XYZ file of N, CA, C and O in Angstrom:
536
model
N -160.987 -108.295 -152.278
C -160.005 -107.445 -151.638
C -159.267 -106.652 -152.711
O -158.891 -107.204 -153.742
N -159.098 -105.377 -152.420
C -158.414 -104.516 -153.377
C -157.402 -103.583 -152.721
O -156.543 -103.055 -153.395
N -157.541 -103.374 -151.446
C -156.683 -102.399 -150.768
C -155.615 -103.091 -149.947
O -155.798 -104.205 -149.454
N -154.503 -102.384 -149.783
C -153.371 -102.900 -149.027
C -153.813 -103.410 -147.658
O -153.470 -104.523 -147.257
N -154.578 -102.610 -146.936
C -155.014 -102.984 -145.589
C -155.850 -104.248 -145.581
O -155.751 -105.060 -144.657
N -156.676 -104.432 -146.596
C -157.488 -105.651 -146.697
C -156.605 -106.879 -146.918
O -156.809 -107.918 -146.299
N -155.618 -106.732 -147.809
C -154.679 -107.833 -148.035
C -153.916 -108.152 -146.754
O -153.768 -109.307 -146.372
N -153.422 -107.120 -146.083
C -152.616 -107.305 -144.882
C -153.417 -108.005 -143.785
O -152.952 -108.954 -143.171
N -154.645 -107.566 -143.590
C -155.493 -108.175 -142.551
C -155.815 -109.632 -142.894
O -155.752 -110.509 -142.030
N -156.143 -109.896 -144.142
C -156.523 -111.241 -144.557
C -155.346 -112.206 -144.537
O -155.483 -113.351 -144.122
N -154.188 -111.752 -145.015
C -153.027 -112.631 -145.141
C -152.202 -112.717 -143.869
O -151.505 -113.703 -143.650
N -152.234 -111.662 -143.072
C -151.473 -111.659 -141.829
C -149.967 -111.614 -142.021
O -149.225 -112.053 -141.153
N -149.504 -111.082 -143.135
C -148.063 -110.972 -143.365
C -147.587 -109.584 -142.966
O -148.373 -108.629 -142.919
N -146.312 -109.482 -142.709
C -145.730 -108.192 -142.335
C -145.915 -107.187 -143.474
O -145.885 -107.557 -144.658
N -146.088 -105.924 -143.118
C -146.333 -104.883 -144.115
C -145.208 -104.782 -145.136
O -145.456 -104.601 -146.327
N -143.966 -104.890 -144.685
C -142.835 -104.811 -145.607
C -142.838 -105.922 -146.635
O -142.558 -105.697 -147.817
N -143.152 -107.129 -146.188
C -143.211 -108.279 -147.098
C -144.344 -108.090 -148.097
O -144.174 -108.302 -149.303
N -145.501 -107.667 -147.606
C -146.644 -107.454 -148.482
C -146.351 -106.351 -149.493
O -146.685 -106.482 -150.678
N -145.719 -105.278 -149.040
C -145.366 -104.177 -149.943
C -144.494 -104.693 -151.081
O -144.747 -104.395 -152.253
N -143.486 -105.480 -150.756
C -142.587 -106.027 -151.776
C -143.339 -106.928 -152.738
O -143.158 -106.841 -153.958
N -144.183 -107.789 -152.211
C -144.926 -108.720 -153.079
C -145.885 -107.981 -153.998
O -145.972 -108.296 -155.187
N -146.591 -106.997 -153.469
C -147.525 -106.239 -154.309
C -146.779 -105.431 -155.362
O -147.217 -105.358 -156.516
N -145.643 -104.836 -154.997
C -144.836 -104.098 -155.992
C -144.387 -105.026 -157.111
O -144.389 -104.648 -158.281
N -143.990 -106.250 -156.751
C -143.574 -107.221 -157.767
C -144.732 -107.590 -158.690
O -144.551 -107.708 -159.902
N -145.920 -107.784 -158.128
C -147.085 -108.119 -158.953
C -147.462 -106.969 -159.882
O -147.890 -107.195 -161.015
N -147.271 -105.739 -159.415
C -147.512 -104.572 -160.275
C -146.430 -104.508 -161.358
O -146.731 -104.294 -162.539
N -145.168 -104.717 -160.987
C -144.073 -104.684 -161.957
C -144.235 -105.762 -163.027
O -143.884 -105.543 -164.193
N -144.778 -106.900 -162.649
C -145.022 -107.995 -163.592
C -146.313 -107.811 -164.381
O -146.681 -108.654 -165.194
N -147.021 -106.721 -164.108
C -148.289 -106.370 -164.771
C -149.382 -107.403 -164.534
O -150.238 -107.637 -165.379
N -149.361 -108.009 -163.344
C -150.431 -108.914 -162.922
C -151.496 -108.106 -162.192
O -152.684 -108.371 -162.312
N -151.051 -107.114 -161.441
C -151.938 -106.148 -160.794
C -151.590 -104.760 -161.304
O -150.484 -104.522 -161.786
N -152.545 -103.837 -161.178
C -152.278 -102.431 -161.451
C -152.889 -101.603 -160.334
O -153.855 -102.025 -159.696
N -152.315 -100.444 -160.090
C -152.851 -99.530 -159.091
C -153.838 -98.588 -159.755
O -153.608 -98.122 -160.873
N -154.919 -98.307 -159.057
C -155.941 -97.389 -159.568
C -156.493 -96.594 -158.393
O -156.444 -97.053 -157.246
N -157.036 -95.394 -158.663
C -157.678 -94.641 -157.587
C -158.806 -95.464 -156.976
O -159.478 -96.240 -157.668
N -159.006 -95.309 -155.681
C -160.057 -96.067 -154.981
C -161.419 -95.798 -155.605
O -161.740 -94.662 -155.971
N -162.212 -96.832 -155.728
C -163.530 -96.719 -156.352
C -164.509 -95.902 -155.524
O -165.509 -95.415 -156.049
N -164.221 -95.712 -154.229
C -165.123 -94.923 -153.379
C -164.765 -93.441 -153.376
O -165.363 -92.658 -152.639
N -163.793 -93.039 -154.181
C -163.414 -91.638 -154.273
C -162.473 -91.153 -153.176
O -162.101 -89.991 -153.158
N -162.070 -92.045 -152.287
C -161.159 -91.647 -151.210
C -159.743 -91.469 -151.775
O -159.493 -91.725 -152.950
N -158.830 -91.036 -150.942
C -157.452 -90.788 -151.364
C -156.647 -92.080 -151.517
O -155.509 -92.043 -151.970
N -157.222 -93.217 -151.157
C -156.511 -94.490 -151.236
C -156.409 -94.978 -152.678
O -157.088 -94.480 -153.567
N -155.567 -95.972 -152.859
C -155.465 -96.651 -154.144
C -155.877 -98.103 -153.968
O -155.798 -98.653 -152.874
N -156.305 -98.699 -155.057
C -156.704 -100.103 -155.045
C -155.845 -100.884 -156.025
O -155.381 -100.346 -157.025
N -155.647 -102.144 -155.714
C -154.957 -103.059 -156.614
C -156.016 -103.806 -157.417
O -156.919 -104.412 -156.853
N -155.888 -103.744 -158.732
C -156.840 -104.409 -159.618
C -156.105 -105.401 -160.502
O -154.971 -105.158 -160.922
N -156.752 -106.517 -160.800
C -156.166 -107.487 -161.717
C -156.129 -106.913 -163.127
O -157.088 -106.288 -163.586
N -155.043 -107.150 -163.813
C -154.938 -106.805 -165.227
C -155.451 -107.991 -166.037
O -155.777 -109.049 -165.478
N -155.468 -107.851 -167.339
C -155.833 -108.981 -168.200
C -154.864 -110.138 -167.959
O -155.271 -111.295 -167.870
N -153.585 -109.812 -167.825
C -152.564 -110.826 -167.556
C -152.843 -111.522 -166.220
O -152.697 -112.740 -166.103
N -153.261 -110.776 -165.229
C -153.595 -111.346 -163.932
C -154.829 -112.228 -163.990
O -154.866 -113.311 -163.397
N -155.847 -111.772 -164.713
C -157.068 -112.579 -164.855
C -156.792 -113.877 -165.601
O -157.433 -114.894 -165.371
N -155.788 -113.852 -166.496
C -155.439 -115.058 -167.255
C -154.840 -116.143 -166.363
O -154.742 -117.291 -166.774
N -154.465 -115.799 -165.151
C -153.940 -116.788 -164.198
C -155.063 -117.604 -163.538
O -154.775 -118.551 -162.803
N -156.301 -117.266 -163.801
C -157.434 -117.919 -163.129
C -157.380 -119.442 -163.230
O -157.505 -120.146 -162.232
N -157.185 -119.963 -164.432
C -157.176 -121.418 -164.608
C -156.015 -122.072 -163.860
O -156.143 -123.182 -163.346
N -154.897 -121.387 -163.788
C -153.741 -121.915 -163.058
C -154.055 -121.990 -161.567
O -153.798 -122.995 -160.907
N -154.651 -120.928 -161.048
C -154.990 -120.884 -159.626
C -156.044 -121.948 -159.301
O -155.940 -122.652 -158.291
N -157.033 -122.103 -160.179
C -158.054 -123.133 -159.957
C -157.419 -124.517 -160.002
O -157.719 -125.368 -159.167
N -156.510 -124.745 -160.943
C -155.826 -126.039 -161.023
C -155.038 -126.346 -159.753
O -155.090 -127.455 -159.229
N -154.321 -125.353 -159.238
C -153.577 -125.552 -157.990
C -154.528 -125.787 -156.823
O -154.264 -126.625 -155.946
N -155.631 -125.059 -156.818
C -156.625 -125.237 -155.753
C -157.171 -126.666 -155.772
O -157.268 -127.325 -154.747
N -157.545 -127.145 -156.959
C -158.107 -128.481 -157.063
C -157.085 -129.550 -156.694
O -157.430 -130.548 -156.067
N -155.825 -129.342 -157.063
C -154.771 -130.269 -156.650
C -154.682 -130.300 -155.127
O -154.601 -131.369 -154.525
N -154.684 -129.132 -154.505
C -154.624 -129.056 -153.046
C -155.807 -129.729 -152.378
O -155.660 -130.418 -151.363
N -157.003 -129.528 -152.945
C -158.191 -130.165 -152.379
C -158.067 -131.689 -152.437
O -158.505 -132.388 -151.527
N -157.454 -132.196 -153.501
C -157.333 -133.640 -153.660
C -156.235 -134.238 -152.785
O -156.390 -135.326 -152.246
N -155.119 -133.518 -152.599
C -153.963 -134.122 -151.966
C -153.574 -133.549 -150.604
O -152.787 -134.183 -149.896
N -154.081 -132.405 -150.228
C -153.608 -131.784 -148.996
C -154.615 -131.797 -147.846
O -154.252 -131.484 -146.726
N -155.847 -132.150 -148.112
C -156.856 -132.204 -147.057
C -157.136 -133.654 -146.681
O -157.159 -134.533 -147.547
N -157.376 -133.881 -145.423
C -157.788 -135.205 -144.962
C -159.229 -135.446 -145.430
O -159.994 -134.495 -145.591
N -159.601 -136.696 -145.660
C -160.987 -136.973 -146.057
C -161.968 -136.363 -145.052
O -161.815 -136.512 -143.846
N -162.930 -135.619 -145.564
C -163.942 -134.989 -144.719
C -163.508 -133.690 -144.068
O -164.311 -133.045 -143.399
N -162.241 -133.301 -144.227
C -161.763 -132.044 -143.627
C -162.438 -130.856 -144.318
O -162.530 -130.801 -145.546
N -162.926 -129.924 -143.521
C -163.635 -128.764 -144.061
C -162.672 -127.829 -144.794
O -161.538 -127.629 -144.378
N -163.131 -127.294 -145.907
C -162.400 -126.257 -146.648
C -163.407 -125.502 -147.500
O -164.553 -125.911 -147.654
N -162.976 -124.380 -148.047
C -163.883 -123.574 -148.872
C -164.188 -124.311 -150.172
O -163.522 -125.279 -150.528
N -165.191 -123.837 -150.868
C -165.675 -124.493 -152.066
C -165.772 -123.468 -153.189
O -166.304 -122.372 -152.996
N -165.247 -123.783 -154.368
C -165.378 -122.923 -155.542
C -166.675 -123.303 -156.236
O -166.857 -124.464 -156.619
N -167.592 -122.334 -156.365
C -168.901 -122.630 -156.935
C -169.185 -121.753 -158.156
O -168.657 -120.656 -158.290
N -170.028 -122.251 -159.016
C -170.542 -121.530 -160.179
C -171.564 -120.514 -159.656
O -172.543 -120.894 -159.006
N -171.339 -119.230 -159.900
C -172.252 -118.195 -159.400
C -173.669 -118.353 -159.916
O -174.624 -118.025 -159.217
N -173.830 -118.842 -161.129
C -175.165 -118.969 -161.714
C -175.967 -120.106 -161.094
O -177.124 -119.955 -160.737
N -175.333 -121.280 -160.949
C -176.064 -122.451 -160.444
C -175.886 -122.671 -158.948
O -176.680 -123.363 -158.332
N -174.806 -122.138 -158.382
C -174.509 -122.383 -156.972
C -173.879 -123.735 -156.718
O -173.591 -124.088 -155.583
N -173.623 -124.504 -157.786
C -173.041 -125.847 -157.643
C -171.513 -125.777 -157.727
O -170.962 -124.878 -158.360
N -170.836 -126.760 -157.129
C -169.368 -126.794 -157.205
C -168.881 -126.846 -158.646
O -169.514 -127.453 -159.516
N -167.745 -126.216 -158.903
C -167.124 -126.217 -160.218
C -166.516 -127.589 -160.467
O -165.926 -128.193 -159.570
N -166.659 -128.088 -161.688
C -166.079 -129.380 -162.068
C -164.559 -129.270 -162.123
O -164.002 -128.189 -162.282
N -163.881 -130.412 -162.046
C -162.417 -130.437 -162.135
C -161.980 -129.986 -163.530
O -162.635 -130.299 -164.524
N -160.864 -129.283 -163.579
C -160.296 -128.871 -164.861
C -159.797 -130.098 -165.608
O -159.315 -131.053 -165.003
N -159.889 -130.029 -166.931
C -159.389 -131.106 -167.775
C -158.613 -130.494 -168.926
O -158.993 -129.448 -169.449
N -157.549 -131.149 -169.322
C -156.785 -130.746 -170.489
C -157.260 -131.608 -171.643
O -157.283 -132.834 -171.536
N -157.649 -130.963 -172.741
C -158.193 -131.701 -173.874
C -157.383 -131.452 -175.138
O -156.873 -130.363 -175.360
N -157.321 -132.479 -175.961
C -156.659 -132.360 -177.260
C -157.572 -131.579 -178.207
O -158.734 -131.321 -177.898
N -157.052 -131.254 -179.380
C -157.865 -130.523 -180.356
C -159.063 -131.341 -180.831
O -160.056 -130.778 -181.281
N -159.005 -132.676 -180.703
C -160.155 -133.504 -181.090
C -161.035 -133.882 -179.896
O -161.941 -134.695 -180.018
N -160.761 -133.280 -178.725
C -161.643 -133.467 -177.573
C -161.246 -134.543 -176.582
O -161.886 -134.696 -175.546
N -160.184 -135.312 -176.869
C -159.747 -136.339 -175.932
C -159.181 -135.695 -174.674
O -158.517 -134.683 -174.749
N -159.441 -136.311 -173.517
C -158.837 -135.845 -172.270
C -157.388 -136.308 -172.249
O -157.103 -137.483 -172.493
N -156.475 -135.369 -171.976
C -155.049 -135.671 -171.975
C -154.513 -135.739 -170.561
O -154.931 -134.989 -169.691
N -153.546 -136.635 -170.359
C -152.817 -136.747 -169.100
C -151.365 -136.401 -169.390
O -150.976 -136.197 -170.546
N -150.546 -136.360 -168.360
C -149.141 -135.974 -168.543
C -148.420 -136.828 -169.565
O -147.598 -136.365 -170.318
N -148.753 -138.115 -169.602
C -148.055 -139.026 -170.503
C -148.511 -138.908 -171.956
O -147.927 -139.493 -172.848
N -149.558 -138.136 -172.189
C -150.093 -137.953 -173.538
C -149.539 -136.707 -174.219
O -149.970 -136.374 -175.323
N -148.614 -136.015 -173.577
C -148.089 -134.769 -174.135
C -146.573 -134.760 -174.108
O -145.953 -135.533 -173.381
N -145.992 -133.898 -174.903
C -144.554 -133.664 -174.876
C -144.301 -132.224 -175.315
O -145.169 -131.585 -175.912
N -143.127 -131.740 -175.012
C -142.749 -130.381 -175.393
C -141.866 -130.471 -176.628
O -140.912 -131.257 -176.656
N -142.189 -129.695 -177.628
C -141.429 -129.680 -178.870
C -140.888 -128.287 -179.116
O -141.508 -127.295 -178.744
N -139.751 -128.209 -179.765
C -139.166 -126.928 -180.125
C -140.065 -126.258 -181.163
O -140.496 -126.889 -182.117
N -140.333 -124.991 -180.948
C -141.204 -124.229 -181.832
C -140.379 -123.592 -182.940
O -139.283 -123.124 -182.717
N -140.938 -123.543 -184.125
C -140.280 -122.885 -185.243
C -140.144 -121.401 -184.953
O -141.105 -120.752 -184.548
N -138.973 -120.844 -185.153
C -138.757 -119.427 -184.862
C -139.366 -118.518 -185.912
O -139.579 -117.343 -185.677
N -139.696 -119.051 -187.088
C -140.239 -118.215 -188.155
C -141.683 -117.821 -187.921
O -142.104 -116.748 -188.312
N -142.463 -118.664 -187.277
C -143.874 -118.349 -187.039
C -144.293 -118.864 -185.674
O -144.881 -119.921 -185.564
N -143.998 -118.101 -184.596
C -144.234 -118.593 -183.236
C -145.685 -118.870 -182.885
O -145.956 -119.677 -182.033
N -146.647 -118.262 -183.564
C -148.052 -118.480 -183.199
C -148.694 -119.575 -184.037
O -149.785 -120.003 -183.760
N -148.027 -120.027 -185.080
C -148.585 -121.047 -185.940
C -148.484 -122.411 -185.269
O -147.459 -122.751 -184.701
N -149.544 -123.183 -185.339
C -149.546 -124.511 -184.735
C -149.278 -125.547 -185.801
O -149.778 -125.473 -186.905
N -148.511 -126.558 -185.444
C -148.233 -127.666 -186.332
C -148.798 -128.929 -185.687
O -148.168 -129.511 -184.823
N -150.015 -129.351 -186.097
C -150.648 -130.513 -185.448
C -149.793 -131.773 -185.496
O -149.794 -132.552 -184.568
N -149.025 -131.972 -186.561
C -148.199 -133.182 -186.662
C -147.109 -133.196 -185.602
O -146.712 -134.252 -185.136
N -146.639 -132.023 -185.186
C -145.559 -131.958 -184.200
C -146.036 -132.278 -182.796
O -145.230 -132.543 -181.923
N -147.339 -132.269 -182.571
C -147.840 -132.516 -181.224
C -148.180 -133.984 -180.983
O -148.445 -134.374 -179.872
N -148.188 -134.792 -182.034
C -148.527 -136.202 -181.857
C -147.294 -136.985 -181.457
O -146.198 -136.727 -181.918
N -147.516 -137.947 -180.587
C -146.437 -138.854 -180.231
C -147.030 -140.232 -180.045
O -148.204 -140.365 -179.728
N -146.252 -141.257 -180.262
C -146.811 -142.609 -180.147
C -147.290 -142.899 -178.726
O -146.733 -142.420 -177.756
N -148.369 -143.652 -178.655
C -148.889 -144.101 -177.357
C -147.911 -145.112 -176.788
O -147.175 -145.772 -177.515
N -147.930 -145.259 -175.470
C -147.071 -146.269 -174.843
C -147.369 -147.636 -175.434
O -148.535 -147.994 -175.623
N -146.319 -148.361 -175.725
C -146.482 -149.707 -176.274
C -146.581 -149.728 -177.787
O -146.516 -150.778 -178.394
N -146.782 -148.574 -178.393
C -146.850 -148.531 -179.859
C -145.451 -148.660 -180.430
O -144.504 -148.119 -179.887
N -145.331 -149.384 -181.514
C -143.997 -149.549 -182.100
C -143.651 -148.306 -182.904
O -144.497 -147.700 -183.539
N -142.381 -147.947 -182.850
C -141.914 -146.780 -183.592
C -141.250 -147.275 -184.863
O -140.583 -148.270 -184.884
N -141.435 -146.538 -185.970
C -140.812 -146.944 -187.225
C -139.662 -146.069 -187.578
O -139.472 -145.027 -187.133
């Protein structure tokens, strides 16, 4: 879907609400307006790089919903790999050494203001539960 009418028909929301939401997504540079690809006088909404970067977040929310919001056996759509046609595996968060991380394996640390893109591997480690602290 790329056109206002397609969004409106699919989502079933009032035009005013949809207009506001789409304007906000354009203002946030998640979507951009472009001339219609068919050469008509209409405009289309296209994902920007920033919008495409939300893919993993949307997939993560989708997978959470599939796990917790559907009854066992309840029908819902399926995210599939276009090449193989098989369902996409669950997302995993991995450490730099490849370990699968859970919420309890991470913490938020204050970043140095002098070099915001530089990573400090020592700052990301924290003791495992039950480990003694010195």
